[in-house]
XYZ file of N, CA and C in Angstrom:
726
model
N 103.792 58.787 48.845
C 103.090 59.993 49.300
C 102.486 59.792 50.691
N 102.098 58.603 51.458
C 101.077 58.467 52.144
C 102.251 58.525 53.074
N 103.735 57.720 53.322
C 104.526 57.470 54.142
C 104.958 59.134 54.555
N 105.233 59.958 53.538
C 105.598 60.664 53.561
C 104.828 61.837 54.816
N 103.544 61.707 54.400
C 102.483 62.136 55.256
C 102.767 61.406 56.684
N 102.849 60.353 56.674
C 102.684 59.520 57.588
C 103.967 60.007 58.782
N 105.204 61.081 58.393
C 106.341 60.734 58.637
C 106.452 62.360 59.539
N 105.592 62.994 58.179
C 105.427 64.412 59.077
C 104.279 64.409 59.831
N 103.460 63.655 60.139
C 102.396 63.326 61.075
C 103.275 63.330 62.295
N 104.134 62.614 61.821
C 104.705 61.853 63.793
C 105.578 62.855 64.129
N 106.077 63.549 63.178
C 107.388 64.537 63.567
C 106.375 66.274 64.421
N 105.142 66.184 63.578
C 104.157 67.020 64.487
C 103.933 66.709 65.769
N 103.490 65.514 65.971
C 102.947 64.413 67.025
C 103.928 64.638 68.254
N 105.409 64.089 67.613
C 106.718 64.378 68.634
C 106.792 65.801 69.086
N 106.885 66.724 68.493
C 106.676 68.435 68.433
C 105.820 68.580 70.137
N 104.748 68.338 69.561
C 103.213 68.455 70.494
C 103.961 68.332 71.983
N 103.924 66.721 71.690
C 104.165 65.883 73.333
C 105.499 66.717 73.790
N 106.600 67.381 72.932
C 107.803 67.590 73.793
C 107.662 68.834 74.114
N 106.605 70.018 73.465
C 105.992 71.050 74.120
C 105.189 70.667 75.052
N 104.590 70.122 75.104
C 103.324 69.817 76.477
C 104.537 69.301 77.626
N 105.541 68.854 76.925
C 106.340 68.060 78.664
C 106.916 69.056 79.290
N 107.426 70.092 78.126
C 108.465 71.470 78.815
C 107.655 72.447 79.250
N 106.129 72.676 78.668
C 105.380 73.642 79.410
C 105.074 72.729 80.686
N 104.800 71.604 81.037
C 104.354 71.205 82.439
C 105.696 71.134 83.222
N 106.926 70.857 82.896
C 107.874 70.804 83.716
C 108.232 72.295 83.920
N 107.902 73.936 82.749
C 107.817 74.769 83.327
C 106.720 75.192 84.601
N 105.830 74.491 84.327
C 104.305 75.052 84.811
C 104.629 74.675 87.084
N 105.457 73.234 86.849
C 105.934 72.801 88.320
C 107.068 73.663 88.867
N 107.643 73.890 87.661
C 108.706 74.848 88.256
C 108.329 75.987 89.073
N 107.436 76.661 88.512
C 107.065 77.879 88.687
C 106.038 77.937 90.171
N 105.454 76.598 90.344
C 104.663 76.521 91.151
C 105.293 76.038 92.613
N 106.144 75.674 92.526
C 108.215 74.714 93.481
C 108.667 76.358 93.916
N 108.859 77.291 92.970
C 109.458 78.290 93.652
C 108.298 78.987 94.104
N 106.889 79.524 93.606
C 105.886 80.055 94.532
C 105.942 79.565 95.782
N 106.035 78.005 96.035
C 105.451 77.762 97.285
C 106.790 78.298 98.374
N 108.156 78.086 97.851
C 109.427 77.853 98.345
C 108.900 79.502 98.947
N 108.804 80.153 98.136
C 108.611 81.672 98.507
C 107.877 81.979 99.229
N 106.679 81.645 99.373
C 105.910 81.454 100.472
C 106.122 80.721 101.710
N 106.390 79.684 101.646
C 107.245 79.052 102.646
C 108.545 80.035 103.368
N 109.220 80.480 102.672
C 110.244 81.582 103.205
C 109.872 82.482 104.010
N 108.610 83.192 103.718
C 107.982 84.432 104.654
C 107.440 83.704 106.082
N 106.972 82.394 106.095
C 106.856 81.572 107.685
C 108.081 81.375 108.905
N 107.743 81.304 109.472
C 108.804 81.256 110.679
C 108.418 80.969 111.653
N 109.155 80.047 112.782
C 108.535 79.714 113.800
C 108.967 80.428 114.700
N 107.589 80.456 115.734
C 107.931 81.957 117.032
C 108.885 81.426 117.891
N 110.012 81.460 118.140
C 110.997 81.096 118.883
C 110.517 80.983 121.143
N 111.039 80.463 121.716
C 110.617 80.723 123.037
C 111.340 81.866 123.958
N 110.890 82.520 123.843
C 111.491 83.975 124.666
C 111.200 84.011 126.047
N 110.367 83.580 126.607
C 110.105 83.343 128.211
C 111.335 83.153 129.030
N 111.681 84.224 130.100
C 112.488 83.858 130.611
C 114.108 84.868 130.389
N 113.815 85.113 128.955
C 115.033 86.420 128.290
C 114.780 87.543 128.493
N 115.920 88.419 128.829
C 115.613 90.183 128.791
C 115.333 90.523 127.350
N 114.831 91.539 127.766
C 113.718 92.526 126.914
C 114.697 92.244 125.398
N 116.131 92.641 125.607
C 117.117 93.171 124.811
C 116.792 91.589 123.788
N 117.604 90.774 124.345
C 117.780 89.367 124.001
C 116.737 88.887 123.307
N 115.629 88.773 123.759
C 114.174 88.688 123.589
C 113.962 89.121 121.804
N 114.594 90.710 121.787
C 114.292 91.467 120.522
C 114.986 90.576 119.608
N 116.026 90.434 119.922
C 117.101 90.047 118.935
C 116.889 88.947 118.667
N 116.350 88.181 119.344
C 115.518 86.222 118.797
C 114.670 87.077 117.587
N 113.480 87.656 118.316
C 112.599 88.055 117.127
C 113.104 88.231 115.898
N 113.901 89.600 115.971
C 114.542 90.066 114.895
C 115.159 89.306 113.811
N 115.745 88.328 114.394
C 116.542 87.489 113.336
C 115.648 86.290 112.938
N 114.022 86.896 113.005
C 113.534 85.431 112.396
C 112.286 86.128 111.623
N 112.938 88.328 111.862
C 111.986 88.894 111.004
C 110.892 89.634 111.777
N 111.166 89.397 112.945
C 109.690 89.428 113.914
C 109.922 90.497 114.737
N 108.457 90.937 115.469
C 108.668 92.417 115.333
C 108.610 92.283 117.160
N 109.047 92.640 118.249
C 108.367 92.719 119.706
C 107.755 94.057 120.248
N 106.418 93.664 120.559
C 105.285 94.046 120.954
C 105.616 94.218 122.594
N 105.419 94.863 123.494
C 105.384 94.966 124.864
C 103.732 95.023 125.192
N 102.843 94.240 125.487
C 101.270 94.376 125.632
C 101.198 95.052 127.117
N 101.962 94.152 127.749
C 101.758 94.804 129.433
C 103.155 94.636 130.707
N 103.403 95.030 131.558
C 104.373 94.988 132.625
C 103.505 94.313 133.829
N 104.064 93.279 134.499
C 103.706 92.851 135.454
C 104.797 92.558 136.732
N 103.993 92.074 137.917
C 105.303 91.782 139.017
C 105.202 90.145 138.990
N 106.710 89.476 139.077
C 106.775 88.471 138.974
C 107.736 88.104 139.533
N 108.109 86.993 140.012
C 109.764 86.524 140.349
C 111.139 86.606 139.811
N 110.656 87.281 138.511
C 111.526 87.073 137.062
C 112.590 88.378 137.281
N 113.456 88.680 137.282
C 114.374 90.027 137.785
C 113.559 91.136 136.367
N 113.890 91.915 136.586
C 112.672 93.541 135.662
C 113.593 93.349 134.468
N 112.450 93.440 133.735
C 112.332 93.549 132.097
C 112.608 92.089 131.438
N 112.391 91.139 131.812
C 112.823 89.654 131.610
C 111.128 89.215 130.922
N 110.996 88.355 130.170
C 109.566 87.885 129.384
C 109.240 87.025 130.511
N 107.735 87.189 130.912
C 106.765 86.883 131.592
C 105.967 85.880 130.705
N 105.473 86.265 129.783
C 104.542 85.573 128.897
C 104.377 85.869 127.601
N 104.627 84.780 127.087
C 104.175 85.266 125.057
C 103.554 85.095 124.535
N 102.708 85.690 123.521
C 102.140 85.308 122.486
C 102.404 85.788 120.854
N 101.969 84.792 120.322
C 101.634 83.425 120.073
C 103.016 82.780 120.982
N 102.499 81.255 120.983
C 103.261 80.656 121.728
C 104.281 80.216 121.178
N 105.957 79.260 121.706
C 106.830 79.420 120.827
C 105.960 77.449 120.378
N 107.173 78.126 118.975
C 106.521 77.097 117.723
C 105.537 77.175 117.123
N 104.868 78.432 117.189
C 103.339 78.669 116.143
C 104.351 79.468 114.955
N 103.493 78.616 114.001
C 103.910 79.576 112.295
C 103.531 80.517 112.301
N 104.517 81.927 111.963
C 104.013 83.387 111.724
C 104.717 83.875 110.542
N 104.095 84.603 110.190
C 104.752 85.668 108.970
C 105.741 86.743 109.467
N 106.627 86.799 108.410
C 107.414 87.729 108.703
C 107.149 89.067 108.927
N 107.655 89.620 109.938
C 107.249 91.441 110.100
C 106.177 91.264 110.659
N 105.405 90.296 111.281
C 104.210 90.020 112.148
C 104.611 90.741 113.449
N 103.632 91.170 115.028
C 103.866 91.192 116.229
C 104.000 90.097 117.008
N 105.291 90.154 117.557
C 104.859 89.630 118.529
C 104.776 90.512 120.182
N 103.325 89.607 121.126
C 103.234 90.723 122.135
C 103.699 89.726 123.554
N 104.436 90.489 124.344
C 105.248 89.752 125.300
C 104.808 90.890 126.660
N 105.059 90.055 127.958
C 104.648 90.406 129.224
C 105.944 90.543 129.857
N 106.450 91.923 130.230
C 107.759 92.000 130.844
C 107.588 92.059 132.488
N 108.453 91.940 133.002
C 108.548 91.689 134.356
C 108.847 92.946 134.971
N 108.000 93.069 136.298
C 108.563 94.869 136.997
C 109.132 93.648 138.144
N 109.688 92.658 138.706
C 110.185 92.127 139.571
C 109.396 91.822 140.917
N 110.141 91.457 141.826
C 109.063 91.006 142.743
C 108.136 92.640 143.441
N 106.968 92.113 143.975
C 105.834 93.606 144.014
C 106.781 93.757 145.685
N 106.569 94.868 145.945
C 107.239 95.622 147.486
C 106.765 96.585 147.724
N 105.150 96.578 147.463
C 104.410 98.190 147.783
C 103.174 97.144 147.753
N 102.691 97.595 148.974
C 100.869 97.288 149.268
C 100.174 97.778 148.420
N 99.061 97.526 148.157
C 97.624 98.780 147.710
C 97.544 99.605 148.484
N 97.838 100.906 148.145
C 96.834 101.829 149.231
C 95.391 101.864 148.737
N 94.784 102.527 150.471
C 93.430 102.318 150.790
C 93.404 103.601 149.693
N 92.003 103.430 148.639
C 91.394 104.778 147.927
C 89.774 104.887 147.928
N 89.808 104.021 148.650
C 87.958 103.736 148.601
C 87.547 105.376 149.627
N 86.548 105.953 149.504
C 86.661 107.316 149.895
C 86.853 108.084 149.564
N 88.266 108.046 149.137
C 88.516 109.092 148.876
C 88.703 109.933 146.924
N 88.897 110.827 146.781
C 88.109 111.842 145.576
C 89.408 110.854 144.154
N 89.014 111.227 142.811
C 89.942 110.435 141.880
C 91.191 111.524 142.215
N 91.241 112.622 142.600
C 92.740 113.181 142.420
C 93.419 112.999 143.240
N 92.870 112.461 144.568
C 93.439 112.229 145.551
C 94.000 110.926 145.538
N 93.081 110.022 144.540
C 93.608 108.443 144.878
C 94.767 108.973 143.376
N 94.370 109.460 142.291
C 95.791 109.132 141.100
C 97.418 109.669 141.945
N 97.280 110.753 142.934
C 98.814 111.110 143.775
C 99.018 109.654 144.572
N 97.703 108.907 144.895
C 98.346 108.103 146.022
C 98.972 106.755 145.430
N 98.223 106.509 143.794
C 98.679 105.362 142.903
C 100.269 106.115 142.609
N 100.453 107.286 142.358
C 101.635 108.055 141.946
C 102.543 107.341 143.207
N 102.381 107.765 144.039
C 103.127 107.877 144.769
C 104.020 106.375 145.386
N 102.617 105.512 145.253
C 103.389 103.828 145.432
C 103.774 103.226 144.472
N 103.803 103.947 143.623
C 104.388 103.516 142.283
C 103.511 102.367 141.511
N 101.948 102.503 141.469
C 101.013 101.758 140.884
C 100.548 102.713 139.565
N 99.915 101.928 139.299
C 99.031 102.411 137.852
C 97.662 103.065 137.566
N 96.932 103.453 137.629
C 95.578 103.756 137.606
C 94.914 102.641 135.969
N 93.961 101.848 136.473
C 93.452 100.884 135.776
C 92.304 101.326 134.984
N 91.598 100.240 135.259
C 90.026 100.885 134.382
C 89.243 101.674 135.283
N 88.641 102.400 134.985
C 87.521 103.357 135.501
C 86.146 102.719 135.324
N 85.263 102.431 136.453
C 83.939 101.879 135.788
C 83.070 103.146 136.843
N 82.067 103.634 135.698
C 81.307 105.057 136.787
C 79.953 104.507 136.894
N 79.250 105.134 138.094
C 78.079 104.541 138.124
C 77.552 105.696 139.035
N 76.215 105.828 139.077
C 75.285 107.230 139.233
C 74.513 107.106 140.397
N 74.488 107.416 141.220
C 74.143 107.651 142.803
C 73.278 108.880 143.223
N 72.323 108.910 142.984
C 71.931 110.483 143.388
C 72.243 110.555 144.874
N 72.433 111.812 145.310
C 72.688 111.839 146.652
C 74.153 111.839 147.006
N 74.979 111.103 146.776
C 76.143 111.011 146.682
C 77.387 111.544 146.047
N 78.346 112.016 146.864
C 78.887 113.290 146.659
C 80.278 112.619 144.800
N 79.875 113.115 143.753
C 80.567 112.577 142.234
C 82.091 112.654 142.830
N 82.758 111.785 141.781
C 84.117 112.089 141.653
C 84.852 110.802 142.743
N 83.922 110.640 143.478
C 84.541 109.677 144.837
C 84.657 108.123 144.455
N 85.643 107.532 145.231
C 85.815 106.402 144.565
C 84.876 105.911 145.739
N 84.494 104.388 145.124
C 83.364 103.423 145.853
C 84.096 102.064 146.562
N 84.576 101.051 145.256
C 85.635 100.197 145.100
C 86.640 100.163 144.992
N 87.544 99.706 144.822
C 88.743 99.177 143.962
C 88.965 97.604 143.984
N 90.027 97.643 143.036
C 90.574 95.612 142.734
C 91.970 96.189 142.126
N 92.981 95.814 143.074
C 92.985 94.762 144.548
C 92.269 96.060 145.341
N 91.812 94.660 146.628
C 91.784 96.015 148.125
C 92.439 96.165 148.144
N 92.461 97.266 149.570
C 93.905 97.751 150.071
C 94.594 96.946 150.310
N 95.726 97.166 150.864
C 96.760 96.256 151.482
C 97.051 94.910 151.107
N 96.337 94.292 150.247
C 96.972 93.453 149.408
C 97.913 93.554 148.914
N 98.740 92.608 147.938
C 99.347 92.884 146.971
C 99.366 91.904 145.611
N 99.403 92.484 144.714
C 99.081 91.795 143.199
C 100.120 91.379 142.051
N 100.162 90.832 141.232
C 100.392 90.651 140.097
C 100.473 91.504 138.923
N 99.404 92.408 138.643
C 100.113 93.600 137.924
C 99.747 94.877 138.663
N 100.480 95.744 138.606
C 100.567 97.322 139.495
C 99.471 98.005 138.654
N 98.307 97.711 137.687
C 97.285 98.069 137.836
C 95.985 98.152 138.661
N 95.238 99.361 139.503
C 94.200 99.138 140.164
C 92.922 100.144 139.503
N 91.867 98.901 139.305
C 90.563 99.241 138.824
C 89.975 99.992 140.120
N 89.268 101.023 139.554
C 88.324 101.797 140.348
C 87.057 101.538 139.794
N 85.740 101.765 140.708
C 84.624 101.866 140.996
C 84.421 103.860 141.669
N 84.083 104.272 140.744
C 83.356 105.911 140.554
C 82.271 106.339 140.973
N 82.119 106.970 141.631
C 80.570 108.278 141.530
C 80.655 109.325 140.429
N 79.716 108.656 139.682
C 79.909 109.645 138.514
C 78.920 110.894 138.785
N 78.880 112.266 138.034
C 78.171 113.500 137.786
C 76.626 113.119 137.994
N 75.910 113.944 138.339
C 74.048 113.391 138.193
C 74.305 113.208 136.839
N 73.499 111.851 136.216
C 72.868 111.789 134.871
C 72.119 113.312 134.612
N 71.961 113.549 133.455
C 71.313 114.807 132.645
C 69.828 114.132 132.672
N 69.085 114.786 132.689
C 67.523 114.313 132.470
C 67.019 113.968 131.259
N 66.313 112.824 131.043
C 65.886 112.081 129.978
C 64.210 112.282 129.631
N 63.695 112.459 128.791
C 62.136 112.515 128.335
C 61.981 111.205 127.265
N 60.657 112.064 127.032
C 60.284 110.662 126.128
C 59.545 111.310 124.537
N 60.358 111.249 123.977
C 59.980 112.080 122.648
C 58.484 111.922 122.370
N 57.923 112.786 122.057
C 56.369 113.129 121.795
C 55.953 112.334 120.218
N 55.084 111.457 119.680
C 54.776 110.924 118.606
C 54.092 112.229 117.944
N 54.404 112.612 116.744
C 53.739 114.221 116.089
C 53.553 113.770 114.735
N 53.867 112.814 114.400
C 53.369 111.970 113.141
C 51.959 112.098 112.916
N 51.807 112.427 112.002
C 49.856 112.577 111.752
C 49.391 113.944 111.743
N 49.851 114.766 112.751
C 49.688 116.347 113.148
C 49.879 116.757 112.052
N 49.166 118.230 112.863
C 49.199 119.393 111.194
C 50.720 120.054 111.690
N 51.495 120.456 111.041
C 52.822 121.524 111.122
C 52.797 121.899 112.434
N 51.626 122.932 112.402
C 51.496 123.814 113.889
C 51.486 123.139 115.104
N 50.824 121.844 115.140
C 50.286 121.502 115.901
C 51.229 120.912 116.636
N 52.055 119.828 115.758
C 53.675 118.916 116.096
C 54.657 120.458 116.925
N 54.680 121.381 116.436
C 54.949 122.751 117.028
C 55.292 123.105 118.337
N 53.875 122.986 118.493
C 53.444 123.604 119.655
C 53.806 122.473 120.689
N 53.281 120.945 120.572
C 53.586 119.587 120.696
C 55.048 119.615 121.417
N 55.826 119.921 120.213
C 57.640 119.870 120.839
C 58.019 120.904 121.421
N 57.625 122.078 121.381
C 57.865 123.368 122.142
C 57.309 123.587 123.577
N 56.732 122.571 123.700
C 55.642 122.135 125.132
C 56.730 121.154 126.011
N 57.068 119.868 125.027
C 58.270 119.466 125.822
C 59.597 119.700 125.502
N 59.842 121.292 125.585
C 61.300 121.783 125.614
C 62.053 121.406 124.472
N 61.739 120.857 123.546
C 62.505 120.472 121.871
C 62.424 121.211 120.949
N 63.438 121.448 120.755
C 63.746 122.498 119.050
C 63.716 121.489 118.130
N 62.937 121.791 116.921
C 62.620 121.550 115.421
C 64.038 122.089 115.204
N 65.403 121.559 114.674
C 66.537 121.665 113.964
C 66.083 122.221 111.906
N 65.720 120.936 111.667
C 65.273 120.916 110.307
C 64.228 120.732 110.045
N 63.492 120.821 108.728
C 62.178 120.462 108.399
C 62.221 120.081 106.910
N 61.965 119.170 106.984
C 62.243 118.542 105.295
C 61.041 118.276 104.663
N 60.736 118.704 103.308
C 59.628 118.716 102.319
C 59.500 117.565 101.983
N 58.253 117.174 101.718
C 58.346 115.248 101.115
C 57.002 115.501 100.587
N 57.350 114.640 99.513
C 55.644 114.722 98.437
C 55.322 113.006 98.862
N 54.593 112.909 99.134
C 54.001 111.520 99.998
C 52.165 112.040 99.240
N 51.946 110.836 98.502
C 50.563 110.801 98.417
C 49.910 110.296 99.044
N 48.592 110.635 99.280
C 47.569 110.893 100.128
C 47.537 111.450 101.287
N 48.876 112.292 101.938
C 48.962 112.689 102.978
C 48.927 114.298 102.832
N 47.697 114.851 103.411
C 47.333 116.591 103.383
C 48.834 117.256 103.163
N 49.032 118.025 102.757
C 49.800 119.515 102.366
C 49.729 119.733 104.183
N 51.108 119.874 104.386
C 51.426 120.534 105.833
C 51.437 119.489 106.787
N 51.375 117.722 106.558
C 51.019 117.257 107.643
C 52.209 116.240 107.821
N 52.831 115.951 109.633
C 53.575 115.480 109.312
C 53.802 113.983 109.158
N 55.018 113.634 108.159
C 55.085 112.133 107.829
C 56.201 111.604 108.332
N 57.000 112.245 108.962
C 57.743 111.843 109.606
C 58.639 112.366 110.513
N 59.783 111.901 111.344
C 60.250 112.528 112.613
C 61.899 111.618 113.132
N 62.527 112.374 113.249
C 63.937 112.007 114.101
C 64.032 112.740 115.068
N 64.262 112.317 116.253
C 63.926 110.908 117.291
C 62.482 110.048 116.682
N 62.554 108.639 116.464
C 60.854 108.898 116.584
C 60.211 108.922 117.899
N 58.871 108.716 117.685
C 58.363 109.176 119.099
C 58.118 107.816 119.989
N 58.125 108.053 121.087
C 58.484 107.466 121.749
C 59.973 107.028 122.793
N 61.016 107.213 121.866
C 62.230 107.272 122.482
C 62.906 107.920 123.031
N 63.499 107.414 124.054
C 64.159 108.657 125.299
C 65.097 109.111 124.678
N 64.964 111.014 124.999
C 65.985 111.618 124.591
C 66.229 112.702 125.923
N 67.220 113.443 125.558
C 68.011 113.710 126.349
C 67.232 115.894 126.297
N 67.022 116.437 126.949
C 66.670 117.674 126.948
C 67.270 118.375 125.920
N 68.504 118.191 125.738
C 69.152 118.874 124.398
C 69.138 118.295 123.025
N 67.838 117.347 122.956
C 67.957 116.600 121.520
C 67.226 117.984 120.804
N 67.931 117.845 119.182
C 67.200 118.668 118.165
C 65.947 117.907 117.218
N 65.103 118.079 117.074
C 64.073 117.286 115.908
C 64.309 117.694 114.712
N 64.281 116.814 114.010
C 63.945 116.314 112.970
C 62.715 116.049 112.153
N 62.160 116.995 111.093
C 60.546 116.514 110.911
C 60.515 116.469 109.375
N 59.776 115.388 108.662
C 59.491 115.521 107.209
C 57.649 115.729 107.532
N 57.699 117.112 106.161
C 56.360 117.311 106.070
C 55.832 117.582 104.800
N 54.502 117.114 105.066
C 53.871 116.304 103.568
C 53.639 117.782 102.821
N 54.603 117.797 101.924
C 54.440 119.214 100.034
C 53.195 119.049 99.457
């Protein structure tokens, strides 16, 4: 009886261990093709510097990858040829990722024209016309000085650059006039009223608030608060004590 026991003990025992070996040799399996699969969606960014636009795509493409055009520049490189890439080649990327590349407008053969002076519609015909770009706009406020006129630019004139973008420097519109919001916190209703109607501000809303210990009608609060510069056309905002 005891052998007998003894015999289906081990035949359990064997059972156990040869399930535990086939679930762990499933368990690696499964974890061999996750990674393989993951591993599959990586790819290395190939070096495109130097290839037309066309050529360029078709590296990408066949490694899944998508081309990005970020910017056009002038370079030695004959037009539409890669200037610069990113990511660089040999960085790991995912598939269907961007990549963003710098194409070539060829060597530059147009100066800056002079725009300092003169008005923005006058300088965007004259960027039109040399076949440049109009860049960033930065405005800045001059009283006295007639808006709209350019101040700067980058490049100067008659230089010539690297990309056919040129940043301007603006005379912008007079600023609008700024105040200084009135504190009406504490006031009775009427009083905050009269208060904002004194410095040119409309009460928009007026919101009820049960606030204890603060009188029936008085106010507890305010948007703008007071103190902060606002602009002649701000609306107020007031909570007042129910």
């Amino acid at each position: 009886m005891m052998q007998e026991w003894r015999e289906r003990l081990e035949r359990v025992l064997r059972f156990s261990v040869l399930a535990f070996v086939l679930a762990a040799v499933g368990f690696l399996s499964a974890v061999t093709t996750i990674r393989i699969a993951i591993r599959g969606r990586i790819v290395s960014m190939p070096n495109v510097v130097g290839r037309a636009a066309p050529e360029a795509q078709r590296m990408l493409a066949s490694r899944g990858l998508q081309l990005r055009v970020a910017d056009r520049v002038y370079s030695p490189l004959p037009v539409n040829e890669v200037v610069r890439q990113s990511p660089p080649p040999g960085e790991e990327m995912k598939i269907s990722q961007d990549a963003h590349v710098v194409l070539s407008l060829g060597p530059q053969r147009v100066k800056i024209p002079e725009l300092e002076g003169q008005s923005m519609r006058a300088a965007r015909i004259a960027l039109l016309q040399a076949g440049l770009q109009l860049g960033e706009i930065t405005t800045i406020y001059l009283p006295g000085t007639q808006p709209d006129m350019v101040l700067k630019q980058d490049p100067a004139p008659g230089t010539t650059a690297s990309s056919p973008h040129v940043d301007l420097l603006v005379v912008g519109a007079d600023r609008p006039p700024f105040y200084v919001m009135p504190g009406v916190v504490g006031m009775e209703q009427q009083e905050a009223n009269r208060a904002l109607a004194a410095a040119g501000l409309r009460v928009a809303k007026m919101n009820r608030i049960g606030q204890a210990g603060a009188p029936k009608g008085t106010i507890v609060g305010q948007n703008p608060p007071g103190g902060e510069r606002i602009q002649a056309d701000t609306t107020v905002e007031l909570g007042v004590a129910d």
